[in-house]
Coordinates of C-alpha atoms in Angstrom, one line a residue:
M1 CA -8.3 12.6 24.6
K2 CA -9.2 13.6 21.1
E3 CA -6.5 14.1 19.3
L4 CA -6.4 14.8 15.5
Y5 CA -4.0 14.1 12.6
V6 CA -3.4 14.5 9.0
G7 CA -2.8 10.9 6.9
L8 CA -1.2 11.4 3.5
M9 CA -0.6 8.2 1.1
S10 CA 0.6 7.8 -2.0
G11 CA 1.0 4.0 -3.3
T12 CA 2.5 2.4 -6.3
S13 CA -0.7 2.5 -8.9
M14 CA 1.2 6.1 -8.0
D15 CA -1.6 8.6 -8.9
G16 CA -2.4 10.4 -6.8
I17 CA -2.5 11.5 -2.6
D18 CA -5.0 10.2 -0.4
A19 CA -5.5 12.0 2.0
A20 CA -7.1 11.6 5.2
L21 CA -7.7 14.0 8.5
V22 CA -8.6 11.8 11.8
E23 CA -9.4 12.7 15.4
F24 CA -8.2 9.7 17.3
D25 CA -8.6 8.6 21.1
E26 CA -7.4 5.4 22.8
S27 CA -8.8 3.5 21.2
S28 CA -11.4 4.3 18.3
L29 CA -10.9 6.6 15.7
N30 CA -13.5 9.7 13.5
I31 CA -12.6 10.0 9.1
R32 CA -13.6 14.2 10.1
H33 CA -12.5 14.7 6.9
T34 CA -11.0 13.2 3.2
L35 CA -9.6 14.2 -0.1
E36 CA -7.6 12.3 -3.1
F37 CA -5.2 15.3 -5.0
D38 CA -4.3 13.8 -8.3
Y39 CA -0.3 14.2 -9.0
P40 CA -0.6 16.5 -12.7
G41 CA -0.3 14.0 -15.3
S42 CA 3.6 15.4 -16.5
L43 CA 4.5 14.2 -12.5
R44 CA 2.8 10.6 -12.5
E45 CA 4.5 9.7 -16.1
Q46 CA 7.8 11.1 -14.7
L47 CA 7.1 8.9 -11.5
L48 CA 6.3 6.1 -13.4
A49 CA 10.0 6.4 -15.3
A50 CA 11.8 6.7 -12.7
I51 CA 10.7 3.4 -11.4
Q52 CA 11.1 1.5 -14.7
I53 CA 15.5 2.5 -14.1
P54 CA 16.8 -0.5 -13.4
L55 CA 18.5 -1.1 -9.8
D56 CA 21.6 -0.2 -11.7
Q57 CA 21.3 3.1 -12.5
P58 CA 21.0 6.1 -10.5
I59 CA 17.4 8.4 -11.0
D60 CA 18.9 11.5 -12.4
N61 CA 15.9 13.3 -11.3
V62 CA 15.5 11.9 -7.7
T63 CA 16.4 15.7 -5.9
E64 CA 13.9 17.0 -8.6
L65 CA 11.4 14.7 -7.7
D66 CA 11.9 14.9 -3.8
T67 CA 10.8 18.4 -4.7
A68 CA 8.1 18.5 -6.7
V69 CA 6.6 15.1 -5.7
G70 CA 6.9 17.1 -1.6
E71 CA 4.5 20.5 -2.8
C72 CA 1.7 18.1 -3.6
F73 CA 2.3 16.5 -0.3
R74 CA 2.1 19.5 1.5
D75 CA -0.8 21.9 -1.3
A76 CA -3.1 17.9 -0.8
A77 CA -2.8 18.6 3.1
L78 CA -3.7 22.0 3.0
A79 CA -6.3 21.8 0.6
L80 CA -8.4 18.7 3.4
I81 CA -7.2 21.5 5.6
N82 CA -9.7 23.8 4.2
E83 CA -12.2 21.6 3.4
A84 CA -12.5 20.7 6.3
D85 CA -12.4 24.0 7.6
V86 CA -10.2 23.1 11.1
D87 CA -7.4 25.4 12.3
A88 CA -3.8 24.1 11.3
A89 CA -2.6 24.7 14.7
E90 CA -5.4 21.9 16.1
I91 CA -3.3 19.4 14.1
C92 CA -1.6 17.6 16.2
A93 CA 1.0 16.0 13.0
I94 CA 0.8 15.4 9.8
G95 CA 2.1 11.2 9.2
S96 CA 3.2 11.0 5.6
H97 CA 3.9 8.4 3.8
G98 CA 5.3 9.3 0.9
Q99 CA 5.8 8.5 -2.8
T100 CA 7.9 4.9 -3.0
L101 CA 11.1 4.4 -5.8
R102 CA 13.1 1.4 -4.4
H103 CA 12.1 -0.7 -1.7
Q104 CA 15.0 -3.3 -1.5
P105 CA 15.1 -5.0 2.0
D106 CA 16.8 -7.6 0.8
A107 CA 19.8 -6.5 -1.0
A108 CA 23.4 -6.9 0.4
K109 CA 22.4 -3.2 1.3
P110 CA 19.3 -2.8 2.5
F111 CA 16.9 0.5 1.9
S112 CA 13.9 1.7 0.8
L113 CA 13.7 5.1 -0.9
Q114 CA 10.2 7.3 -0.4
I115 CA 10.1 10.9 -1.7
G116 CA 8.3 13.8 -1.1
D117 CA 10.0 16.5 0.7
P118 CA 8.8 16.7 4.9
Q119 CA 10.4 19.8 5.2
L120 CA 8.7 21.8 2.2
I121 CA 4.8 19.9 4.1
A122 CA 5.7 21.3 7.9
N123 CA 6.6 25.0 6.2
G124 CA 3.6 24.9 4.1
T125 CA 1.6 24.0 6.6
G126 CA 3.1 24.6 9.9
I127 CA 1.6 21.8 11.1
Q128 CA 4.9 18.8 12.3
T129 CA 5.8 16.4 10.3
I130 CA 6.9 12.7 10.9
A131 CA 7.8 10.8 7.8
D132 CA 10.1 8.6 6.6
F133 CA 8.3 5.9 8.6
R134 CA 10.8 2.1 6.8
S135 CA 13.7 3.0 7.8
A136 CA 14.0 3.1 11.9
D137 CA 12.9 -0.9 11.1
I138 CA 15.0 -1.8 8.7
A139 CA 17.8 -0.7 10.2
A140 CA 16.2 -2.8 13.1
G141 CA 16.9 -5.9 10.8
G142 CA 13.3 -6.1 9.6
Q143 CA 11.5 -5.3 5.9
G144 CA 10.1 -2.0 6.3
A145 CA 7.6 -3.5 4.8
P146 CA 4.6 -3.0 5.5
L147 CA 3.7 -1.0 7.9
A148 CA 0.3 -1.0 8.1
P149 CA -0.5 -4.7 10.3
Y150 CA 0.2 -3.4 13.6
F151 CA -2.7 0.0 12.9
H152 CA -4.7 -3.7 11.2
E153 CA -4.6 -5.2 14.8
W154 CA -5.2 -2.1 16.8
L155 CA -8.0 -1.2 15.2
F156 CA -9.7 -4.9 13.5
R157 CA -8.7 -7.7 16.3
Q158 CA -11.7 -9.9 17.0
A159 CA -11.4 -11.8 20.5
G160 CA -12.2 -15.0 19.9
A161 CA -11.8 -15.3 15.7
T162 CA -9.0 -15.0 12.9
R163 CA -9.4 -12.3 11.6
C164 CA -7.4 -11.2 7.7
V165 CA -7.4 -7.6 6.3
L166 CA -6.3 -8.1 2.9
N167 CA -5.0 -4.4 1.4
I168 CA -5.0 -4.9 -3.0
G169 CA -3.3 -1.5 -4.2
G170 CA -0.3 -1.7 -6.7
V171 CA 1.0 -5.0 -4.4
A172 CA -1.3 -6.5 -1.9
N173 CA -0.7 -7.4 1.8
L174 CA -2.4 -9.0 4.2
T175 CA -3.1 -9.5 7.4
V176 CA -3.6 -12.1 9.6
I177 CA -5.1 -11.4 13.6
A178 CA -5.9 -14.4 15.8
D179 CA -6.7 -14.5 19.3
G180 CA -3.4 -15.6 21.3
A181 CA -1.3 -15.2 19.0
D182 CA 1.7 -12.9 17.2
T183 CA -0.2 -10.7 14.3
I184 CA 1.2 -11.8 11.4
G185 CA 2.2 -9.8 7.6
F186 CA 3.1 -9.2 4.6
D187 CA 2.9 -8.7 0.9
T188 CA 1.7 -11.7 -1.0
G189 CA 2.3 -10.2 -4.5
P190 CA 1.1 -8.7 -7.6
G191 CA -2.5 -6.7 -6.6
N192 CA -3.1 -4.3 -9.0
S193 CA 0.0 -3.5 -9.9
L194 CA 0.6 -6.3 -13.5
L195 CA -3.1 -5.1 -14.4
D196 CA -1.9 -1.6 -14.5
A197 CA 0.6 -1.8 -16.0
W198 CA -0.1 -4.3 -19.0
I199 CA -3.3 -1.8 -20.0
R200 CA -1.4 1.0 -19.9
K201 CA 0.2 -0.9 -22.8
H202 CA -2.6 -2.1 -24.7
R203 CA -5.2 0.7 -24.5
A204 CA -3.1 3.4 -22.6
V205 CA -5.1 3.6 -19.7
P206 CA -4.2 4.1 -15.9
F207 CA -6.3 0.8 -14.8
D208 CA -8.7 -1.5 -15.5
R209 CA -11.5 0.0 -14.1
D210 CA -13.9 -2.9 -12.0
G211 CA -12.5 -5.1 -14.3
E212 CA -13.7 -5.1 -17.8
W213 CA -11.5 -5.6 -19.9
A214 CA -10.5 -8.1 -17.6
A215 CA -13.9 -9.8 -17.8
T216 CA -13.7 -9.8 -21.4
G217 CA -10.5 -12.2 -21.8
A218 CA -10.1 -16.1 -20.5
V219 CA -7.2 -16.9 -17.7
N220 CA -4.7 -19.3 -20.3
E221 CA -4.2 -21.5 -17.9
E222 CA -0.6 -22.6 -19.1
L223 CA 0.4 -18.7 -18.8
L224 CA -1.1 -18.8 -15.2
E225 CA 0.8 -21.6 -14.4
Q226 CA 4.5 -19.7 -15.5
F227 CA 3.4 -17.0 -13.3
L228 CA 2.4 -18.9 -10.5
A229 CA 6.1 -20.3 -10.6
E230 CA 7.7 -17.5 -9.0
P231 CA 9.9 -17.9 -6.8
Y232 CA 8.8 -15.0 -4.6
F233 CA 5.2 -16.5 -4.1
A234 CA 6.8 -20.0 -2.1
Y235 CA 9.1 -17.5 0.2
A236 CA 7.6 -17.8 3.6
P237 CA 7.3 -14.2 5.3
P238 CA 8.3 -12.2 6.5
K239 CA 8.3 -10.5 3.0
S240 CA 8.0 -7.9 0.9
T241 CA 7.9 -6.6 -2.8
G242 CA 7.5 -4.1 -5.0
F243 CA 7.3 -2.4 -8.5
E244 CA 11.2 -3.4 -9.6
H245 CA 9.7 -7.0 -9.8
F246 CA 7.0 -7.4 -10.2
N247 CA 6.9 -4.8 -13.6
L248 CA 5.9 -5.4 -17.2
S249 CA 9.6 -6.6 -17.7
W250 CA 8.6 -9.4 -15.6
I251 CA 5.2 -10.4 -17.3
E252 CA 6.9 -9.6 -20.3
S253 CA 8.9 -12.3 -19.4
H254 CA 6.5 -15.3 -19.6
D255 CA 5.3 -16.1 -23.1
V256 CA 2.3 -14.3 -23.6
G257 CA 3.5 -13.0 -26.9
S258 CA 0.9 -15.4 -28.7
V259 CA -1.4 -14.3 -26.2
V260 CA -4.4 -12.9 -26.6
P261 CA -3.9 -9.3 -24.2
A262 CA -7.4 -9.5 -23.4
D263 CA -7.0 -13.4 -21.4
V264 CA -3.5 -12.0 -20.8
Q265 CA -4.8 -9.6 -18.3
A266 CA -7.7 -12.2 -17.2
S267 CA -5.1 -14.4 -15.9
L268 CA -2.8 -11.1 -14.1
C269 CA -6.0 -11.1 -12.8
A270 CA -6.1 -15.0 -11.8
L271 CA -2.6 -14.3 -10.4
S272 CA -2.7 -12.2 -7.6
A273 CA -6.5 -13.2 -5.8
Q274 CA -4.6 -17.3 -6.3
T275 CA -1.4 -16.0 -4.7
I276 CA -3.5 -14.3 -2.3
A277 CA -5.5 -16.8 -1.8
D278 CA -3.2 -19.5 -1.3
A279 CA -1.4 -17.2 2.0
I280 CA -4.9 -16.8 3.7
V281 CA -5.0 -20.5 3.7
D282 CA -1.2 -21.3 4.2
Y283 CA -1.1 -19.3 7.4
A284 CA -4.7 -18.2 8.3
P285 CA -6.2 -21.6 7.9
A286 CA -9.0 -21.0 10.8
T287 CA -9.8 -17.7 9.4
E288 CA -13.4 -16.2 9.6
D289 CA -13.3 -13.6 7.4
V290 CA -11.4 -11.2 5.4
L291 CA -11.8 -7.1 5.6
I292 CA -10.5 -5.8 1.4
C293 CA -9.2 -2.2 1.1
G294 CA -7.4 -0.4 -1.2
G295 CA -8.3 0.2 -5.0
G296 CA -8.4 -3.2 -5.6
V297 CA -11.6 -3.4 -3.8
H298 CA -13.8 -2.0 -6.8
N299 CA -12.2 -4.6 -8.9
P300 CA -16.0 -6.5 -8.8
I301 CA -13.8 -9.5 -10.7
L302 CA -10.9 -9.6 -9.0
L303 CA -13.3 -9.5 -5.8
G304 CA -15.4 -12.6 -7.1
Q305 CA -12.3 -14.8 -8.5
L306 CA -10.9 -14.4 -4.7
A307 CA -14.6 -15.7 -3.1
T308 CA -14.4 -18.1 -5.5
R309 CA -11.2 -19.7 -4.1
L310 CA -12.0 -19.0 -0.2
P311 CA -16.0 -20.0 -0.5
E312 CA -15.6 -20.7 3.1
I313 CA -15.0 -17.3 3.9
A314 CA -16.3 -14.4 4.1
V315 CA -14.8 -11.5 1.9
R316 CA -16.1 -8.3 2.6
P317 CA -15.1 -5.0 2.9
T318 CA -12.9 -2.7 6.1
G319 CA -16.5 -1.1 5.4
D320 CA -18.7 -3.9 7.2
A321 CA -16.4 -3.2 10.5
G322 CA -16.1 0.1 10.5
L323 CA -13.4 2.2 7.9
D324 CA -14.3 2.4 5.1
P325 CA -11.8 0.6 2.3
D326 CA -10.6 3.8 0.7
W327 CA -8.4 5.5 3.6
V328 CA -7.4 2.2 5.6
E329 CA -3.9 3.5 4.4
A330 CA -3.9 7.3 4.7
V331 CA -5.3 7.0 7.9
A332 CA -2.8 3.9 9.0
F333 CA 0.2 6.3 8.2
A334 CA -1.6 9.0 10.7
W335 CA -1.9 7.3 13.5
L336 CA 1.7 5.9 12.8
A337 CA 2.3 9.9 13.2
M338 CA 0.6 9.8 16.1
R339 CA 1.9 6.6 17.7
H340 CA 5.5 8.7 16.9
L341 CA 4.6 11.8 18.7
Q342 CA 3.7 9.4 21.9
Q343 CA 7.5 8.0 21.5
L344 CA 5.9 4.1 20.8
P345 CA 7.0 1.7 18.8
G346 CA 5.1 1.5 14.9
N347 CA 5.8 -1.8 13.4
L348 CA 5.7 -5.2 14.7
P349 CA 8.5 -7.3 14.7
S350 CA 6.1 -10.8 13.9
V351 CA 6.2 -9.3 10.0
T352 CA 8.5 -7.0 9.8
G353 CA 11.2 -9.4 11.6
A354 CA 12.5 -6.9 12.8
S355 CA 14.9 -7.5 16.0
E356 CA 12.6 -4.9 17.8
A357 CA 10.0 -3.1 18.4
V358 CA 11.2 0.4 17.5
V359 CA 9.2 3.6 17.5
L360 CA 9.0 5.0 13.3
G361 CA 9.5 7.7 11.9
E362 CA 11.3 11.2 12.0
R363 CA 10.3 14.6 12.7
H364 CA 10.5 18.0 11.1
T365 CA 9.0 21.1 12.2
P366 CA 8.2 23.8 10.7
G367 CA 10.6 26.3 9.9

């Protein structure tokens, strides 16, 4: 029987919300409608300011931001439903990832904070809303991330083959799906986050469209080696990271002052490509193809560098395997909402390091 779900996702780039209306049956999906919903500029600036607050200091306006982001997620869902011309009563649930402000799975008291009040979404749409997907995994001793690999396994597993799914968002995360083996997945390190931070500082634009600025620079090999010495890259999975670690301050902790800014950008692009390629070679040497999704799929410079580093492996978008690369993450959270309603696990302990598979998310009913 086919069922309708909405998935809402905003990643580390904090540019807005991806919303997808998805129809599922037992083994397949059909995207009925999608929508990009931008954050108001003032809210995005507040969110970017919030994530730059040191971890030992409180985010004073976190409750205000929780409400503002929740209203945006609600409005994104309503706009999606209206454009799709679907009765809200036909939708089983909304899966809302929320907006991450803190991700500290390795702290003395581990936690991951996503804002975007789900009760506002449930009340405003009249649809039960599943949110807070990471806490149950963390409570079971896991990283709480990445969460998309179980969905990747469900959709992209190919009999007799080893396949990687690579999401290049602000952080890059890799899923390794091997026939006859447990699926593994982890954050390889920065995807777009450092590129975005550096171009915001020097050119006052939110991202390097098509990698155009990086293409004007040359990789500074000495600087790249400094970047690659970061201990995180040598850690064994399970592991996950975020903008608390890989941010503008991280860039500026290296010897960038004497390097032309465009060359720094080119070197950051090479860093993302190199760390992704190293992860694939180290943990998926039998990979036959890499399916890419997320914003990085639109950066031809990054993809070209990745293909150069993986000459024997086919590197292609997830669209080639049936799902548009721009919507994989939003669809994944619709799928996790479905798993929650079915009271089925949404995490893979082989990915997150949790002690057991658990049902993810908390349900909020309209009221």
